[in-house]
Amino acid sequence: MLETRSATKPELAINRLLQIAVEVFAEQGYRDATVREICTRANVNVAAVNYYFRSKEGLYTEALVFAFTELNKLYPYQAAEDVGLPPEQRLNLFIQHFLNKLLDDSHLGIPGKLISREIAEPTKALDIIIAKAIIPQCALLEEIILVLLGGQADKMLLQRCVMSILGQCLMFKHSRSIIDRLFPEAIAGPAAIQASSQHIAAFSLAALQQLKPAAECPL
Amino acid sequence: MLETRSATKPELAINRLLQIAVEVFAEQGYRDATVREICTRANVNVAAVNYYFRSKEGLYTEALVFAFTELNKLYPYQAAEDVGLPPEQRLNLFIQHFLNKLLDDSHLGIPGKLISREIAEPTKALDIIIAKAIIPQCALLEEIILVLLGGQADKMLLQRCVMSILGQCLMFKHSRSIIDRLFPEAIAGPAAIQASSQHIAAFSLAALQQLKPAAECPL
DNA sequence: AATCATTTCAAACAACTGTTTAATACTGCC
DNA sequence: GGCAGTATTAAACAGTTGTTTGAAATGATT
């Protein structure tokens, strides 16, 4: 029959496979990653991929979901969600949280890298990521911005402000190679990262404050 | 002997090969692109790649340089370089120019895409791109920002402002898949793109204006 | 026209890829 | 112990890849 106990051996193998798959796909990308390397590093036979997940693509899709789950496990709570706090502080917290997630190279950067890869070069699995990871973040940020703009603003302006702030943060992920070479001090150590996130917050708050009148009287 | 006239036949083949290579590498990425497809589309024998460029990697490197050259040919002049203009207008021009380059899907978007691919997933050839394309742009932007901040500013603050503005622009390139799904109106047609670039300029000008006092009296 | 270096070509090569297969080992259940 | 059903394995498969080869074509120079 099927598994009666919770932690049967195959489930361990599947879990190990997913864990390693996230690493390898993140490091090398979908195409360069080989099922053989994944299986070797997971101490599993090559055929396991096709046995448990239908194909390499199937493994990739499930690895993406797994990465997202891990990511939420490590960074479960967004302090910025607390509507009791002043909006300026919420924006600050949001950016800090977001940037830390993006730049955490140690443990969490790995699933994060996989997800950012998927965004840069989307496969069919992108919609999973968008629905589960992107939309909630955007909604939260949009809500904070709306408060900062005085509670009323053109939908288009709102969206563009969301993109302005996300763009400043994401820069650190997708143009990491550039930053490493041209602005290495900006991410040298936790203090510098903290300062960078505070810059983004200050920069954006200043902009929003000045944009506020325009948002209130659009005509 | 070697070619005595300027436009010998092999040079035409080499040029066609480079042109197509840029397209294919941009569309599919280095790994997914096959020398066979490149050669077929260029009406050239498969062996040509190894004959003229040592290897697939050699072709890629030269295609990168070729893409950059083409890019400069199509967008030769940066109106923002004109130091006679007011700095606000220069920033506006810079952003408009930059965003147009990034979003031009028709002709120029192709070499641009190849370059942005190289940034997201660097190979050994990245340093070529950085030296030839990135550093001059950053220097120009930095100079404009410095003027806007009152002629004097902390080097670190300057760099962070450069990143803030570049990040807002680059968002449209590397997170294109997200924008297409969540904010499609922001890039629907030239008018919307124009509006988006104007938003980034307004957003950034507002921020810089407010940051100006802090930059002037750092202590 | 003959000679020479260069270019082009079809074919084959060797390595690697994801996937399948069929045999073997394992596990819980009667 | 024997019998399911599942898991694991080594081996082979079929397809694709970048690259090489050696012969044929080309074209300028003598």
Short mmCIF file of C-alpha atoms (C1' of nucleotides) in Angstrom, two decimals:
data_model
loop_
_atom_site.label_atom_id
_atom_site.label_comp_id
_atom_site.label_asym_id
_atom_site.label_seq_id
_atom_site.Cartn_x
_atom_site.Cartn_y
_atom_site.Cartn_z
CA MET A 1 0.00 0.00 0.00
CA LEU A 2 0.95 3.61 0.12
CA GLU A 3 2.97 5.17 2.88
CA THR A 4 1.43 4.60 6.27
CA ARG A 5 4.07 6.44 8.27
CA SER A 6 4.79 10.04 7.56
CA ALA A 7 8.52 9.98 6.79
CA THR A 8 8.98 7.10 4.39
CA LYS A 9 12.29 6.73 2.62
CA PRO A 10 11.15 7.85 -0.82
CA GLU A 11 9.88 11.11 0.59
CA LEU A 12 13.32 11.79 1.95
CA ALA A 13 14.80 11.16 -1.48
CA ILE A 14 12.27 13.44 -3.10
CA ASN A 15 13.02 16.17 -0.60
CA ARG A 16 16.76 15.86 -1.07
CA LEU A 17 16.26 15.94 -4.80
CA LEU A 18 14.21 19.14 -4.60
CA GLN A 19 16.68 20.81 -2.28
CA ILE A 20 19.62 20.07 -4.55
CA ALA A 21 17.61 20.89 -7.67
CA VAL A 22 16.94 24.39 -6.34
CA GLU A 23 20.66 24.85 -5.75
CA VAL A 24 21.79 23.57 -9.11
CA PHE A 25 19.11 25.32 -11.14
CA ALA A 26 19.86 28.56 -9.29
CA GLU A 27 23.59 28.23 -9.86
CA GLN A 28 23.59 27.14 -13.47
CA GLY A 29 20.20 27.94 -14.93
CA TYR A 30 17.71 25.46 -16.34
CA ARG A 31 19.60 24.65 -19.48
CA ASP A 32 23.10 24.29 -18.06
CA ALA A 33 21.95 22.23 -15.11
CA THR A 34 22.05 18.51 -15.82
CA VAL A 35 19.88 15.91 -14.17
CA ARG A 36 23.00 13.84 -13.73
CA GLU A 37 24.68 16.44 -11.55
CA ILE A 38 21.52 16.98 -9.54
CA CYS A 39 21.17 13.26 -8.94
CA THR A 40 24.81 12.73 -8.10
CA ARG A 41 24.79 15.53 -5.56
CA ALA A 42 21.55 14.21 -4.11
CA ASN A 43 22.89 10.65 -3.89
CA VAL A 44 20.11 9.38 -6.07
CA ASN A 45 19.97 7.39 -9.27
CA VAL A 46 19.55 9.28 -12.53
CA ALA A 47 16.23 7.66 -13.22
CA ALA A 48 14.74 9.10 -10.05
CA VAL A 49 14.02 12.39 -11.75
CA ASN A 50 11.84 10.77 -14.37
CA TYR A 51 10.35 8.40 -11.84
CA TYR A 52 9.21 10.95 -9.28
CA PHE A 53 8.83 14.01 -11.47
CA ARG A 54 7.80 13.25 -14.99
CA SER A 55 10.79 14.97 -16.57
CA LYS A 56 13.51 17.53 -16.03
CA GLU A 57 10.92 20.22 -16.66
CA GLY A 58 8.64 18.69 -14.06
CA LEU A 59 11.46 18.74 -11.54
CA TYR A 60 12.13 22.36 -12.38
CA THR A 61 8.55 23.41 -11.81
CA GLU A 62 8.34 21.66 -8.47
CA ALA A 63 11.74 23.03 -7.48
CA LEU A 64 10.39 26.50 -8.15
CA VAL A 65 7.43 25.93 -5.86
CA PHE A 66 9.74 24.38 -3.28
CA ALA A 67 12.05 27.40 -3.44
CA PHE A 68 9.14 29.71 -2.88
CA THR A 69 7.97 27.70 0.12
CA GLU A 70 11.43 27.74 1.65
CA LEU A 71 11.68 31.44 1.07
CA ASN A 72 8.47 32.09 2.95
CA LYS A 73 9.58 29.79 5.73
CA LEU A 74 12.76 31.79 6.30
CA TYR A 75 11.21 35.23 5.95
CA PRO A 76 7.67 34.60 7.16
CA TYR A 77 6.63 37.96 8.43
CA GLN A 78 6.59 41.34 6.82
CA ALA A 79 6.70 43.96 9.57
CA ALA A 80 5.53 46.41 6.93
CA GLU A 81 2.11 44.77 6.96
CA ASP A 82 1.32 46.34 10.33
CA VAL A 83 -1.17 49.05 9.40
CA GLY A 84 -0.79 50.56 12.85
CA LEU A 85 2.65 51.90 12.03
CA PRO A 86 3.22 55.25 10.32
CA PRO A 87 3.46 54.78 6.54
CA GLU A 88 6.98 56.21 6.33
CA GLN A 89 8.21 53.53 8.69
CA ARG A 90 6.27 50.87 6.83
CA LEU A 91 7.95 51.84 3.58
CA ASN A 92 11.29 51.74 5.29
CA LEU A 93 10.59 48.29 6.69
CA PHE A 94 9.33 47.03 3.36
CA ILE A 95 12.44 48.11 1.49
CA GLN A 96 14.76 46.82 4.19
CA HIS A 97 13.01 43.46 4.24
CA PHE A 98 12.97 43.21 0.48
CA LEU A 99 16.60 44.16 -0.01
CA ASN A 100 17.77 41.82 2.71
CA LYS A 101 15.91 38.98 1.04
CA LEU A 102 17.47 39.84 -2.29
CA LEU A 103 21.02 40.16 -1.05
CA ASP A 104 21.12 37.30 1.40
CA ASP A 105 23.72 35.18 -0.33
CA SER A 106 24.11 32.67 2.44
CA HIS A 107 21.06 30.51 2.80
CA LEU A 108 18.14 32.26 1.26
CA GLY A 109 19.84 33.82 -1.71
CA ILE A 110 19.71 30.47 -3.43
CA PRO A 111 15.95 30.08 -3.81
CA GLY A 112 15.81 33.82 -4.43
CA LYS A 113 18.25 33.49 -7.28
CA LEU A 114 16.22 30.73 -8.84
CA ILE A 115 13.13 32.90 -8.75
CA SER A 116 14.91 35.91 -10.18
CA ARG A 117 16.23 33.70 -12.97
CA GLU A 118 12.71 32.67 -13.77
CA ILE A 119 11.66 36.31 -13.98
CA ALA A 120 14.52 37.25 -16.28
CA GLU A 121 14.00 34.26 -18.53
CA PRO A 122 10.47 33.02 -18.01
CA THR A 123 9.33 29.49 -18.61
CA LYS A 124 5.75 28.26 -18.38
CA ALA A 125 6.19 28.14 -14.61
CA LEU A 126 6.43 31.91 -14.28
CA ASP A 127 2.75 32.36 -13.52
CA ILE A 128 3.13 30.33 -10.35
CA ILE A 129 5.78 32.73 -9.13
CA ILE A 130 3.79 35.78 -10.08
CA ALA A 131 0.66 34.66 -8.32
CA LYS A 132 2.37 33.43 -5.18
CA ALA A 133 5.27 35.82 -4.68
CA ILE A 134 4.96 38.94 -6.78
CA ILE A 135 1.33 39.99 -6.56
CA PRO A 136 1.11 39.99 -2.75
CA GLN A 137 4.29 42.05 -2.45
CA CYS A 138 3.10 44.53 -5.05
CA ALA A 139 -0.26 44.87 -3.35
CA LEU A 140 1.36 45.60 -0.01
CA LEU A 141 3.71 48.16 -1.49
CA GLU A 142 0.90 49.77 -3.44
CA GLU A 143 -1.16 50.12 -0.29
CA ILE A 144 1.68 51.82 1.56
CA ILE A 145 2.30 54.19 -1.31
CA LEU A 146 -1.37 55.08 -1.50
CA VAL A 147 -1.33 56.18 2.12
CA LEU A 148 1.84 58.20 1.53
CA LEU A 149 0.22 59.92 -1.42
CA GLY A 150 -2.63 61.04 0.77
CA GLY A 151 -5.08 58.22 0.30
CA GLN A 152 -6.05 59.13 -3.22
CA ALA A 153 -4.07 58.77 -6.40
CA ASP A 154 -4.33 57.87 -10.03
CA LYS A 155 -4.04 54.11 -10.53
CA MET A 156 -1.39 54.64 -13.18
CA LEU A 157 0.71 56.86 -10.93
CA LEU A 158 0.43 54.30 -8.16
CA GLN A 159 1.69 51.53 -10.41
CA ARG A 160 4.56 53.62 -11.67
CA CYS A 161 5.62 54.42 -8.11
CA VAL A 162 5.50 50.72 -7.26
CA MET A 163 7.79 50.06 -10.22
CA SER A 164 10.11 52.90 -9.23
CA ILE A 165 10.65 51.44 -5.79
CA LEU A 166 10.83 47.81 -6.87
CA GLY A 167 13.23 48.75 -9.64
CA GLN A 168 15.61 50.38 -7.20
CA CYS A 169 15.62 47.23 -5.08
CA LEU A 170 15.76 44.70 -7.89
CA MET A 171 18.73 46.51 -9.38
CA PHE A 172 20.76 44.86 -6.66
CA LYS A 173 19.74 41.43 -7.84
CA HIS A 174 19.80 41.43 -11.60
CA SER A 175 22.63 43.90 -12.06
CA ARG A 176 24.65 42.39 -9.28
CA SER A 177 27.55 41.79 -11.64
CA ILE A 178 27.70 45.49 -12.40
CA ILE A 179 27.44 46.53 -8.77
CA ASP A 180 30.17 44.14 -7.79
CA ARG A 181 32.48 45.84 -10.24
CA LEU A 182 31.44 49.49 -10.12
CA PHE A 183 29.88 50.07 -6.70
CA PRO A 184 31.21 47.29 -4.48
CA GLU A 185 31.08 49.51 -1.37
CA ALA A 186 27.29 49.70 -1.64
CA ILE A 187 26.90 46.08 -0.59
CA ALA A 188 30.07 45.49 1.40
CA GLY A 189 28.71 44.06 4.60
CA PRO A 190 25.40 44.34 6.45
CA ALA A 191 25.98 47.97 7.42
CA ALA A 192 26.38 49.05 3.82
CA ILE A 193 23.31 47.08 2.77
CA GLN A 194 21.37 48.72 5.57
CA ALA A 195 22.58 52.11 4.34
CA SER A 196 21.60 51.23 0.78
CA SER A 197 18.09 50.30 1.81
CA GLN A 198 17.84 53.48 3.82
CA HIS A 199 18.92 55.46 0.80
CA ILE A 200 16.22 53.87 -1.32
CA ALA A 201 13.65 54.64 1.34
CA ALA A 202 14.78 58.24 1.71
CA PHE A 203 14.99 58.73 -2.04
CA SER A 204 11.51 57.30 -2.55
CA LEU A 205 9.92 59.08 0.39
CA ALA A 206 11.25 62.38 -0.86
CA ALA A 207 9.85 61.69 -4.29
CA LEU A 208 6.46 60.60 -2.98
CA GLN A 209 6.20 63.60 -0.73
CA GLN A 210 6.79 65.93 -3.64
CA LEU A 211 4.47 63.94 -5.89
CA LYS A 212 1.70 64.13 -3.32
CA PRO A 213 0.11 67.42 -4.44
CA ALA A 214 0.04 66.26 -8.05
CA ALA A 215 -1.62 63.04 -7.01
CA GLU A 216 -4.30 64.83 -5.05
CA CYS A 217 -5.34 67.26 -7.74
CA PRO A 218 -4.89 65.32 -10.95
CA LEU A 219 -6.81 67.89 -12.95
CA MET B 1 47.54 36.89 -50.73
CA LEU B 2 45.23 38.55 -48.31
CA GLU B 3 42.29 40.70 -49.31
CA THR B 4 43.36 43.62 -51.42
CA ARG B 5 39.92 45.09 -51.90
CA SER B 6 37.86 46.09 -48.95
CA ALA B 7 34.68 44.07 -49.46
CA THR B 8 35.81 40.54 -50.15
CA LYS B 9 33.27 37.76 -50.01
CA PRO B 10 34.42 36.19 -46.75
CA GLU B 11 33.99 39.49 -44.96
CA LEU B 12 30.39 39.55 -46.05
CA ALA B 13 29.91 36.07 -44.66
CA ILE B 14 31.54 37.06 -41.40
CA ASN B 15 29.32 40.09 -41.13
CA ARG B 16 26.16 38.14 -41.85
CA LEU B 17 27.26 35.57 -39.30
CA LEU B 18 27.76 38.22 -36.64
CA GLN B 19 24.44 39.88 -37.40
CA ILE B 20 22.53 36.64 -37.08
CA ALA B 21 24.54 35.54 -34.07
CA VAL B 22 23.49 38.66 -32.20
CA GLU B 23 19.86 37.88 -32.99
CA VAL B 24 19.98 34.25 -32.02
CA PHE B 25 22.04 34.72 -28.88
CA ALA B 26 19.72 37.53 -27.82
CA GLU B 27 16.61 35.48 -28.47
CA GLN B 28 17.72 32.21 -26.94
CA GLY B 29 20.71 32.88 -24.74
CA TYR B 30 24.18 31.47 -25.16
CA ARG B 31 23.39 27.94 -24.14
CA ASP B 32 20.14 27.45 -26.02
CA ALA B 33 21.46 29.00 -29.19
CA THR B 34 22.98 26.44 -31.53
CA VAL B 35 25.69 27.13 -34.06
CA ARG B 36 23.64 25.14 -36.53
CA GLU B 37 20.70 27.51 -36.33
CA ILE B 38 22.95 30.53 -36.58
CA CYS B 39 24.68 29.13 -39.65
CA THR B 40 21.47 28.06 -41.32
CA ARG B 41 19.88 31.46 -40.86
CA ALA B 42 23.08 33.11 -42.09
CA ASN B 43 23.26 30.85 -45.17
CA VAL B 44 26.66 29.64 -44.15
CA ASN B 45 28.16 26.24 -43.56
CA VAL B 46 28.35 24.95 -39.99
CA ALA B 47 32.12 24.84 -40.07
CA ALA B 48 32.32 28.57 -40.70
CA VAL B 49 31.95 29.34 -37.02
CA ASN B 50 35.03 27.35 -36.11
CA TYR B 51 36.88 28.56 -39.16
CA TYR B 52 36.39 32.29 -38.64
CA PHE B 53 35.89 32.43 -34.91
CA ARG B 54 37.76 29.80 -33.02
CA SER B 55 34.67 28.37 -31.36
CA LYS B 56 31.09 29.09 -30.36
CA GLU B 57 32.43 31.07 -27.44
CA GLY B 58 34.64 33.09 -29.77
CA LEU B 59 31.64 33.89 -31.92
CA TYR B 60 29.71 34.95 -28.84
CA THR B 61 32.40 37.35 -27.69
CA GLU B 62 32.69 38.98 -31.08
CA ALA B 63 28.92 39.12 -31.40
CA LEU B 64 28.82 41.02 -28.14
CA VAL B 65 31.28 43.59 -29.42
CA PHE B 66 29.38 43.77 -32.70
CA ALA B 67 26.10 44.34 -30.86
CA PHE B 68 27.62 47.17 -28.92
CA THR B 69 28.95 48.78 -32.09
CA GLU B 70 25.56 48.52 -33.76
CA LEU B 71 23.91 49.99 -30.71
CA ASN B 72 26.14 53.02 -30.79
CA LYS B 73 25.58 53.39 -34.51
CA LEU B 74 21.81 53.58 -34.08
CA TYR B 75 21.80 55.80 -31.00
CA PRO B 76 24.98 57.77 -31.53
CA TYR B 77 24.21 60.95 -29.66
CA GLN B 78 23.12 61.57 -26.16
CA ALA B 79 21.38 64.94 -26.05
CA ALA B 80 21.92 64.79 -22.30
CA GLU B 81 25.63 65.35 -22.85
CA ASP B 82 25.02 68.98 -23.71
CA VAL B 83 26.30 70.78 -20.63
CA GLY B 84 24.66 73.99 -21.82
CA LEU B 85 21.19 72.68 -21.00
CA PRO B 86 19.63 72.97 -17.56
CA PRO B 87 20.36 69.85 -15.49
CA GLU B 88 16.67 69.03 -15.01
CA GLN B 89 16.23 68.80 -18.75
CA ARG B 90 19.42 66.80 -19.11
CA LEU B 91 18.17 64.24 -16.63
CA ASN B 92 14.89 64.08 -18.48
CA LEU B 93 16.69 63.52 -21.77
CA PHE B 94 18.98 60.92 -20.29
CA ILE B 95 16.13 58.85 -18.91
CA GLN B 96 14.08 59.18 -22.07
CA HIS B 97 17.02 58.15 -24.22
CA PHE B 98 17.89 55.25 -21.94
CA LEU B 99 14.37 53.91 -21.66
CA ASN B 100 13.77 54.17 -25.36
CA LYS B 101 16.93 52.19 -25.99
CA LEU B 102 15.82 49.55 -23.52
CA LEU B 103 12.30 49.18 -24.81
CA ASP B 104 12.94 49.44 -28.51
CA ASP B 105 11.87 45.97 -29.50
CA SER B 106 12.04 46.52 -33.21
CA HIS B 107 15.58 46.94 -34.39
CA LEU B 108 17.75 47.97 -31.53
CA GLY B 109 16.17 45.95 -28.78
CA ILE B 110 17.99 42.94 -30.14
CA PRO B 111 21.58 43.96 -29.42
CA GLY B 112 20.29 45.56 -26.23
CA LYS B 113 18.76 42.29 -25.14
CA LEU B 114 22.01 40.45 -25.76
CA ILE B 115 23.86 42.93 -23.59
CA SER B 116 21.32 42.76 -20.80
CA ARG B 117 21.56 38.99 -20.92
CA GLU B 118 25.28 39.24 -20.45
CA ILE B 119 24.76 41.46 -17.41
CA ALA B 120 22.26 39.10 -15.81
CA GLU B 121 24.40 36.05 -16.48
CA PRO B 122 27.94 37.20 -17.00
CA THR B 123 30.53 35.33 -19.00
CA LYS B 124 34.16 36.27 -19.32
CA ALA B 125 33.12 38.82 -21.91
CA LEU B 126 31.28 41.02 -19.42
CA ASP B 127 34.21 43.31 -18.80
CA ILE B 128 34.13 44.40 -22.42
CA ILE B 129 30.54 45.53 -22.00
CA ILE B 130 31.21 47.27 -18.72
CA ALA B 131 34.12 49.24 -20.04
CA LYS B 132 32.52 50.21 -23.33
CA ALA B 133 28.86 50.67 -22.50
CA ILE B 134 28.23 50.93 -18.79
CA ILE B 135 30.95 53.16 -17.43
CA PRO B 136 30.42 56.05 -19.86
CA GLN B 137 26.67 56.06 -19.17
CA CYS B 138 27.20 55.97 -15.43
CA ALA B 139 29.71 58.79 -15.60
CA LEU B 140 27.31 60.96 -17.57
CA LEU B 141 24.45 60.29 -15.20
CA GLU B 142 26.67 60.90 -12.20
CA GLU B 143 27.74 64.23 -13.57
CA ILE B 144 24.14 65.35 -14.09
CA ILE B 145 23.17 64.25 -10.60
CA LEU B 146 26.09 66.09 -9.10
CA VAL B 147 24.89 69.32 -10.67
CA LEU B 148 21.36 68.68 -9.43
CA LEU B 149 22.66 68.11 -5.92
CA GLY B 150 24.29 71.51 -5.96
CA GLY B 151 27.75 70.66 -7.23
CA GLN B 152 28.93 68.94 -4.11
CA ALA B 153 27.93 65.61 -2.70
CA ASP B 154 29.27 62.56 -0.95
CA LYS B 155 30.66 60.05 -3.44
CA MET B 156 28.60 57.31 -1.86
CA LEU B 157 25.37 59.28 -2.10
CA LEU B 158 26.13 60.04 -5.73
CA GLN B 159 26.60 56.38 -6.55
CA ARG B 160 23.43 55.40 -4.77
CA CYS B 161 21.46 58.00 -6.69
CA VAL B 162 22.93 56.68 -9.93
CA MET B 163 21.75 53.22 -8.96
CA SER B 164 18.31 54.51 -7.97
CA ILE B 165 17.76 56.02 -11.39
CA LEU B 166 19.32 53.21 -13.39
CA GLY B 167 17.32 50.69 -11.37
CA GLN B 168 14.06 52.38 -12.22
CA CYS B 169 14.95 52.24 -15.91
CA LEU B 170 16.43 48.74 -15.97
CA MET B 171 13.31 47.40 -14.28
CA PHE B 172 11.66 47.68 -17.66
CA LYS B 173 14.24 45.41 -19.21
CA HIS B 174 14.92 42.62 -16.75
CA SER B 175 11.47 42.42 -15.22
CA ARG B 176 9.79 42.80 -18.53
CA SER B 177 7.91 39.57 -18.02
CA ILE B 178 6.39 40.94 -14.83
CA ILE B 179 5.46 44.26 -16.38
CA ASP B 180 3.84 42.55 -19.32
CA ARG B 181 1.56 40.71 -16.92
CA LEU B 182 0.95 43.19 -14.11
CA PHE B 183 1.41 46.66 -15.61
CA PRO B 184 0.96 46.26 -19.34
CA GLU B 185 -0.45 49.78 -19.71
CA ALA B 186 2.89 51.24 -18.66
CA ILE B 187 4.52 50.24 -21.92
CA ALA B 188 1.55 50.07 -24.27
CA GLY B 189 2.74 52.21 -27.13
CA PRO B 190 5.19 55.09 -27.47
CA ALA B 191 2.98 57.52 -25.55
CA ALA B 192 2.88 55.29 -22.49
CA ILE B 193 6.63 54.74 -22.65
CA GLN B 194 7.13 58.46 -22.87
CA ALA B 195 4.88 58.90 -19.84
CA SER B 196 6.82 56.21 -17.97
CA SER B 197 10.13 57.92 -18.63
CA GLN B 198 8.63 61.20 -17.54
CA HIS B 199 7.44 59.60 -14.34
CA ILE B 200 10.93 58.31 -13.58
CA ALA B 201 12.36 61.75 -14.26
CA ALA B 202 9.78 63.49 -12.07
CA PHE B 203 10.14 60.90 -9.32
CA SER B 204 13.93 61.20 -9.34
CA LEU B 205 14.02 64.98 -9.64
CA ALA B 206 11.71 65.28 -6.68
CA ALA B 207 13.92 62.97 -4.67
CA LEU B 208 17.14 64.75 -5.65
CA GLN B 209 15.68 68.12 -4.86
CA GLN B 210 14.77 67.00 -1.38
CA LEU B 211 18.10 65.24 -0.91
CA LYS B 212 19.98 68.38 -1.89
CA PRO B 213 20.26 69.96 1.57
CA ALA B 214 21.53 66.73 3.08
CA ALA B 215 24.14 66.45 0.36
CA GLU B 216 25.36 69.96 0.90
CA CYS B 217 25.86 69.73 4.66
CA PRO B 218 26.95 66.14 5.22
CA LEU B 219 28.00 66.87 8.81
"C1'" DA C 1 46.69 28.33 -68.14
"C1'" DA C 2 49.00 26.95 -63.81
"C1'" DT C 3 49.79 27.67 -59.07
"C1'" DC C 4 48.86 28.91 -54.75
"C1'" DA C 5 46.44 30.15 -50.45
"C1'" DT C 6 42.07 30.75 -48.90
"C1'" DT C 7 37.30 29.60 -48.46
"C1'" DT C 8 33.36 26.42 -48.56
"C1'" DC C 9 31.24 22.17 -48.05
"C1'" DA C 10 29.16 17.53 -46.71
"C1'" DA C 11 30.13 14.16 -43.72
"C1'" DA C 12 31.59 12.19 -39.72
"C1'" DC C 13 33.10 12.42 -34.81
"C1'" DA C 14 32.99 12.29 -29.98
"C1'" DA C 15 30.89 13.85 -26.06
"C1'" DC C 16 26.92 14.83 -23.56
"C1'" DT C 17 21.96 15.18 -22.87
"C1'" DG C 18 17.19 13.61 -21.04
"C1'" DT C 19 14.85 9.53 -21.03
"C1'" DT C 20 13.60 4.58 -21.02
"C1'" DT C 21 14.07 -0.19 -19.84
"C1'" DA C 22 14.22 -4.34 -17.58
"C1'" DA C 23 16.19 -6.54 -13.89
"C1'" DT C 24 16.93 -6.37 -8.87
"C1'" DA C 25 16.11 -4.98 -4.00
"C1'" DC C 26 13.08 -3.53 -0.68
"C1'" DT C 27 8.82 -3.07 2.24
"C1'" DG C 28 4.57 -3.91 4.43
"C1'" DC C 29 0.80 -7.34 4.57
"C1'" DC C 30 -1.74 -11.98 4.40
"C1'" DG D 1 7.51 -17.44 4.11
"C1'" DG D 2 5.41 -15.70 0.11
"C1'" DC D 3 3.27 -12.17 -2.32
"C1'" DA D 4 1.97 -7.83 -3.73
"C1'" DG D 5 3.40 -3.04 -4.94
"C1'" DT D 6 6.93 0.23 -4.81
"C1'" DA D 7 11.77 1.85 -5.12
"C1'" DT D 8 16.28 1.62 -6.89
"C1'" DT D 9 19.67 0.45 -9.98
"C1'" DA D 10 22.96 -0.14 -14.09
"C1'" DA D 11 22.75 -0.10 -18.69
"C1'" DA D 12 21.40 1.29 -22.94
"C1'" DC D 13 18.94 4.51 -26.14
"C1'" DA D 14 18.07 8.19 -29.23
"C1'" DG D 15 18.80 12.77 -30.12
"C1'" DT D 16 21.50 16.94 -30.15
"C1'" DT D 17 25.56 19.46 -29.55
"C1'" DG D 18 30.20 21.77 -30.80
"C1'" DT D 19 33.91 20.52 -33.39
"C1'" DT D 20 37.01 18.34 -36.86
"C1'" DT D 21 38.27 16.54 -41.30
"C1'" DG D 22 39.63 16.14 -45.93
"C1'" DA D 23 38.12 17.00 -50.26
"C1'" DA D 24 36.20 20.33 -53.56
"C1'" DA D 25 35.55 25.11 -55.11
"C1'" DT D 26 37.15 29.73 -55.59
"C1'" DG D 27 39.89 33.48 -56.99
"C1'" DA D 28 43.82 36.20 -57.27
"C1'" DT D 29 48.79 36.16 -58.90
"C1'" DT D 30 52.23 34.58 -61.89
#
